[in-house]
Amino acid sequence: MPVDEAAHGPVKGGSTEADEHLIREAEKIAVALGRMFPGLCEVVLHDLRDPEHAIRAIENDLSGRQVGDSATELGLARIEDPDYPSVIQNYPNQFPDGRPAKSTSIGIKNAAGEYIAALCLNLDVSVLSPVTLTLANLVATDTEHREQPLETLRDRTARELRQAVETHAAERAATPRSLSREDKKALVRQLQRDGYFDSRDAAQTIADLLGVSRATVYNYAK
């Protein structure tokens, strides 16, 4: 939950009033995001001006931390290096009790270009896995005429291609478009080995799923 000014104490380390105002505005975002996904996504606002007591606000406490706890490795990295990436998105993580998480960390800079805060989201993936299985079972269909083809090879290949791409991304706690360049290249080469390029529109389908051009897909496949 957010902490008021009296609890937080005076602005530390020579931080300006503008920095404090910026962090207070970010605090509103943290609270709103957390309350939108109760019990599902932990949202933490780190005040990087005071790394020993960095956690300024925490909603949906899934990691056992609390206001006043220290910064994480990402927070320390941003304090040391203003050029550290401002957004690290959809990376695999883990809660202290072993539950898998998908995390995103957003660095917040002041007008001087210094990192003063970080907004972090930790999604409890273990909660979603049973839901995914339940939904898959819910929408599954069957037919009494299994020996009769109900769709063309092209349709089936397109569906399986999409599933293969999404499965590859999910195994890396990412979406197809957020995969790294190397992961996309490895995926395209695997799809080629598995015969998906036999379909006429496969390259364009893969390009659309990965958010790259068709030419890039062919370059990845070399």
Short mmCIF file of C-alpha atoms in Angstrom, two decimals:
data_model
loop_
_atom_site.label_atom_id
_atom_site.label_comp_id
_atom_site.label_asym_id
_atom_site.label_seq_id
_atom_site.Cartn_x
_atom_site.Cartn_y
_atom_site.Cartn_z
CA MET A 1 0.00 0.00 0.00
CA PRO A 2 1.21 3.57 -0.52
CA VAL A 3 3.04 5.33 2.28
CA ASP A 4 2.44 8.94 3.25
CA GLU A 5 5.08 11.66 3.50
CA ALA A 6 5.39 11.42 7.26
CA ALA A 7 6.21 7.73 7.07
CA HIS A 8 8.51 8.15 4.11
CA GLY A 9 10.44 10.95 5.74
CA PRO A 10 12.07 13.96 4.12
CA VAL A 11 13.37 13.91 0.57
CA LYS A 12 16.81 12.29 0.72
CA GLY A 13 20.11 12.60 -1.07
CA GLY A 14 19.54 16.14 -2.30
CA SER A 15 16.60 15.09 -4.47
CA THR A 16 14.57 17.94 -5.79
CA GLU A 17 10.94 18.69 -5.16
CA ALA A 18 10.28 17.82 -8.81
CA ASP A 19 11.73 14.33 -8.28
CA GLU A 20 9.50 13.76 -5.26
CA HIS A 21 6.46 14.93 -7.22
CA LEU A 22 7.32 12.53 -10.06
CA ILE A 23 7.58 9.59 -7.69
CA ARG A 24 4.28 10.47 -6.03
CA GLU A 25 2.60 10.46 -9.42
CA ALA A 26 4.16 7.06 -10.20
CA GLU A 27 2.84 5.84 -6.85
CA LYS A 28 -0.72 6.49 -8.06
CA ILE A 29 -0.06 4.34 -11.12
CA ALA A 30 1.35 1.51 -9.01
CA VAL A 31 -1.68 1.47 -6.73
CA ALA A 32 -4.15 1.60 -9.64
CA LEU A 33 -2.42 -1.23 -11.55
CA GLY A 34 -2.26 -3.44 -8.49
CA ARG A 35 -5.91 -2.96 -7.67
CA MET A 36 -6.86 -3.79 -11.24
CA PHE A 37 -5.28 -7.26 -10.90
CA PRO A 38 -5.88 -8.28 -7.26
CA GLY A 39 -4.04 -11.41 -6.18
CA LEU A 40 -2.57 -11.88 -9.64
CA CYS A 41 0.06 -9.23 -10.28
CA GLU A 42 2.40 -7.73 -7.70
CA VAL A 43 3.16 -4.08 -8.44
CA VAL A 44 6.14 -2.46 -6.73
CA LEU A 45 7.38 1.13 -6.87
CA HIS A 46 11.06 1.51 -5.98
CA ASP A 47 12.49 4.87 -4.88
CA LEU A 48 16.03 4.56 -6.25
CA ARG A 49 17.18 7.65 -4.36
CA ASP A 50 17.33 5.47 -1.24
CA PRO A 51 18.34 1.96 -2.38
CA GLU A 52 18.58 0.58 1.18
CA HIS A 53 14.89 1.41 1.75
CA ALA A 54 13.74 1.57 -1.86
CA ILE A 55 10.24 0.08 -1.82
CA ARG A 56 7.92 3.05 -1.73
CA ALA A 57 4.67 1.24 -2.48
CA ILE A 58 3.65 -2.38 -3.02
CA GLU A 59 0.27 -3.76 -4.09
CA ASN A 60 -0.65 -7.47 -4.06
CA ASP A 61 2.32 -8.53 -1.97
CA LEU A 62 3.21 -11.88 -3.58
CA SER A 63 6.93 -11.85 -2.78
CA GLY A 64 6.78 -11.25 0.97
CA ARG A 65 8.42 -7.82 0.71
CA GLN A 66 7.16 -4.65 2.31
CA VAL A 67 7.49 -0.87 2.19
CA GLY A 68 11.01 0.14 3.17
CA ASP A 69 12.77 -2.97 1.84
CA SER A 70 15.87 -2.59 -0.33
CA ALA A 71 16.19 -2.33 -4.10
CA THR A 72 16.68 -5.35 -6.37
CA GLU A 73 19.63 -5.98 -8.68
CA LEU A 74 17.87 -4.18 -11.52
CA GLY A 75 17.39 -1.11 -9.35
CA LEU A 76 21.05 -1.06 -8.36
CA ALA A 77 22.07 -1.47 -12.00
CA ARG A 78 20.04 1.57 -12.98
CA ILE A 79 21.52 3.64 -10.15
CA GLU A 80 25.02 2.79 -11.41
CA ASP A 81 24.29 3.30 -15.10
CA PRO A 82 21.94 6.00 -16.47
CA ASP A 83 22.18 4.27 -19.86
CA TYR A 84 20.76 1.02 -18.50
CA PRO A 85 17.62 0.02 -20.50
CA SER A 86 14.57 1.91 -19.31
CA VAL A 87 12.22 -1.02 -19.96
CA ILE A 88 12.97 -4.71 -19.36
CA GLN A 89 9.81 -6.51 -20.41
CA ASN A 90 8.36 -9.99 -19.96
CA TYR A 91 11.42 -11.63 -18.44
CA PRO A 92 11.14 -14.89 -16.46
CA ASN A 93 11.30 -14.51 -12.69
CA GLN A 94 10.46 -16.46 -9.55
CA PHE A 95 8.80 -15.69 -6.22
CA PRO A 96 10.61 -16.77 -3.02
CA ASP A 97 8.31 -19.80 -2.64
CA GLY A 98 9.23 -21.07 -6.10
CA ARG A 99 6.18 -19.93 -8.07
CA PRO A 100 7.07 -18.83 -11.61
CA ALA A 101 6.52 -15.20 -12.53
CA LYS A 102 6.66 -13.02 -15.61
CA SER A 103 8.09 -9.60 -14.82
CA THR A 104 8.42 -6.16 -16.36
CA SER A 105 10.57 -3.38 -14.94
CA ILE A 106 10.17 0.27 -16.01
CA GLY A 107 12.84 2.79 -15.03
CA ILE A 108 11.74 6.37 -14.34
CA LYS A 109 14.18 9.22 -14.98
CA ASN A 110 14.05 12.82 -13.80
CA ALA A 111 14.65 15.87 -15.96
CA ALA A 112 18.41 15.46 -15.48
CA GLY A 113 18.31 11.97 -17.01
CA GLU A 114 18.96 10.16 -13.72
CA TYR A 115 17.01 7.09 -12.67
CA ILE A 116 15.07 8.01 -9.54
CA ALA A 117 12.44 5.25 -9.49
CA ALA A 118 11.40 1.95 -11.02
CA LEU A 119 7.91 0.53 -11.47
CA CYS A 120 7.94 -3.27 -11.46
CA LEU A 121 5.16 -5.75 -12.29
CA ASN A 122 5.43 -9.41 -11.30
CA LEU A 123 2.70 -11.60 -12.77
CA ASP A 124 1.97 -14.90 -10.99
CA VAL A 125 2.11 -17.31 -13.93
CA SER A 126 1.25 -20.31 -11.74
CA VAL A 127 -2.24 -18.91 -11.26
CA LEU A 128 -2.81 -18.65 -15.01
CA SER A 129 -1.65 -22.14 -16.01
CA PRO A 130 -4.72 -23.99 -14.62
CA VAL A 131 -6.97 -21.32 -16.11
CA THR A 132 -5.37 -21.84 -19.53
CA LEU A 133 -5.90 -25.59 -19.30
CA THR A 134 -9.51 -25.15 -18.22
CA LEU A 135 -10.25 -22.79 -21.11
CA ALA A 136 -8.58 -25.16 -23.58
CA ASN A 137 -10.79 -27.99 -22.38
CA LEU A 138 -13.84 -25.74 -22.48
CA VAL A 139 -13.43 -24.77 -26.13
CA ALA A 140 -12.29 -28.22 -27.33
CA THR A 141 -14.58 -29.84 -29.90
CA ASP A 142 -15.09 -33.34 -31.19
CA THR A 143 -16.73 -34.99 -34.20
CA GLU A 144 -18.36 -38.31 -34.92
CA HIS A 145 -16.75 -38.43 -38.36
CA ARG A 146 -13.05 -38.47 -37.58
CA GLU A 147 -12.27 -40.21 -40.86
CA GLN A 148 -13.67 -37.32 -42.88
CA PRO A 149 -11.42 -34.28 -43.42
CA LEU A 150 -13.16 -31.18 -42.10
CA GLU A 151 -10.60 -28.62 -43.20
CA THR A 152 -7.84 -28.20 -45.76
CA LEU A 153 -4.18 -28.89 -45.07
CA ARG A 154 -3.46 -25.18 -45.44
CA ASP A 155 -5.90 -24.23 -42.66
CA ARG A 156 -4.57 -26.88 -40.33
CA THR A 157 -0.96 -25.89 -41.01
CA ALA A 158 -1.71 -22.23 -40.31
CA ARG A 159 -3.33 -23.10 -37.01
CA GLU A 160 -0.51 -25.40 -35.97
CA LEU A 161 2.06 -22.81 -37.06
CA ARG A 162 0.50 -20.17 -34.84
CA GLN A 163 0.37 -22.63 -31.94
CA ALA A 164 4.03 -23.57 -32.43
CA VAL A 165 5.11 -19.92 -32.38
CA GLU A 166 3.02 -19.07 -29.31
CA THR A 167 4.25 -22.16 -27.45
CA HIS A 168 7.88 -21.25 -28.17
CA ALA A 169 7.29 -17.74 -26.79
CA ALA A 170 5.36 -18.95 -23.74
CA GLU A 171 8.23 -21.25 -22.79
CA ARG A 172 10.33 -18.10 -22.50
CA ALA A 173 7.64 -16.17 -20.58
CA ALA A 174 7.21 -13.84 -23.53
CA THR A 175 4.95 -13.04 -26.45
CA PRO A 176 6.08 -13.80 -30.02
CA ARG A 177 6.75 -10.13 -30.74
CA SER A 178 8.75 -9.58 -27.52
CA LEU A 179 11.21 -12.41 -28.23
CA SER A 180 14.83 -11.39 -28.68
CA ARG A 181 16.33 -11.35 -32.17
CA GLU A 182 18.28 -14.52 -31.44
CA ASP A 183 15.18 -16.31 -30.11
CA LYS A 184 13.23 -15.28 -33.22
CA LYS A 185 16.01 -16.56 -35.46
CA ALA A 186 16.17 -19.87 -33.60
CA LEU A 187 12.39 -20.21 -33.79
CA VAL A 188 12.29 -19.55 -37.55
CA ARG A 189 15.00 -22.14 -38.19
CA GLN A 190 13.15 -24.70 -36.07
CA LEU A 191 9.92 -24.02 -37.96
CA GLN A 192 11.79 -24.55 -41.21
CA ARG A 193 13.19 -27.88 -39.99
CA ASP A 194 9.70 -28.93 -38.93
CA GLY A 195 8.34 -28.33 -42.43
CA TYR A 196 6.13 -25.32 -41.80
CA PHE A 197 7.64 -23.43 -44.74
CA ASP A 198 5.98 -25.89 -47.10
CA SER A 199 2.83 -23.80 -46.83
CA ARG A 200 2.73 -20.95 -49.34
CA ASP A 201 1.78 -18.26 -46.81
CA ALA A 202 3.94 -19.54 -43.94
CA ALA A 203 6.61 -16.84 -44.18
CA GLN A 204 4.06 -14.04 -44.07
CA THR A 205 2.20 -15.68 -41.19
CA ILE A 206 5.44 -16.00 -39.21
CA ALA A 207 6.36 -12.40 -40.03
CA ASP A 208 3.00 -11.16 -38.75
CA LEU A 209 3.30 -13.18 -35.53
CA LEU A 210 6.86 -12.02 -34.78
CA GLY A 211 6.33 -8.41 -35.84
CA VAL A 212 9.05 -8.48 -38.51
CA SER A 213 9.12 -8.27 -42.29
CA ARG A 214 8.78 -11.27 -44.58
CA ALA A 215 12.31 -10.61 -45.83
CA THR A 216 13.60 -10.79 -42.26
CA VAL A 217 11.95 -14.19 -41.82
CA TYR A 218 13.78 -15.49 -44.89
CA ASN A 219 17.06 -14.04 -43.59
CA TYR A 220 16.51 -15.78 -40.23
CA ALA A 221 15.92 -19.05 -42.06
CA LYS A 222 19.30 -18.99 -43.84
#
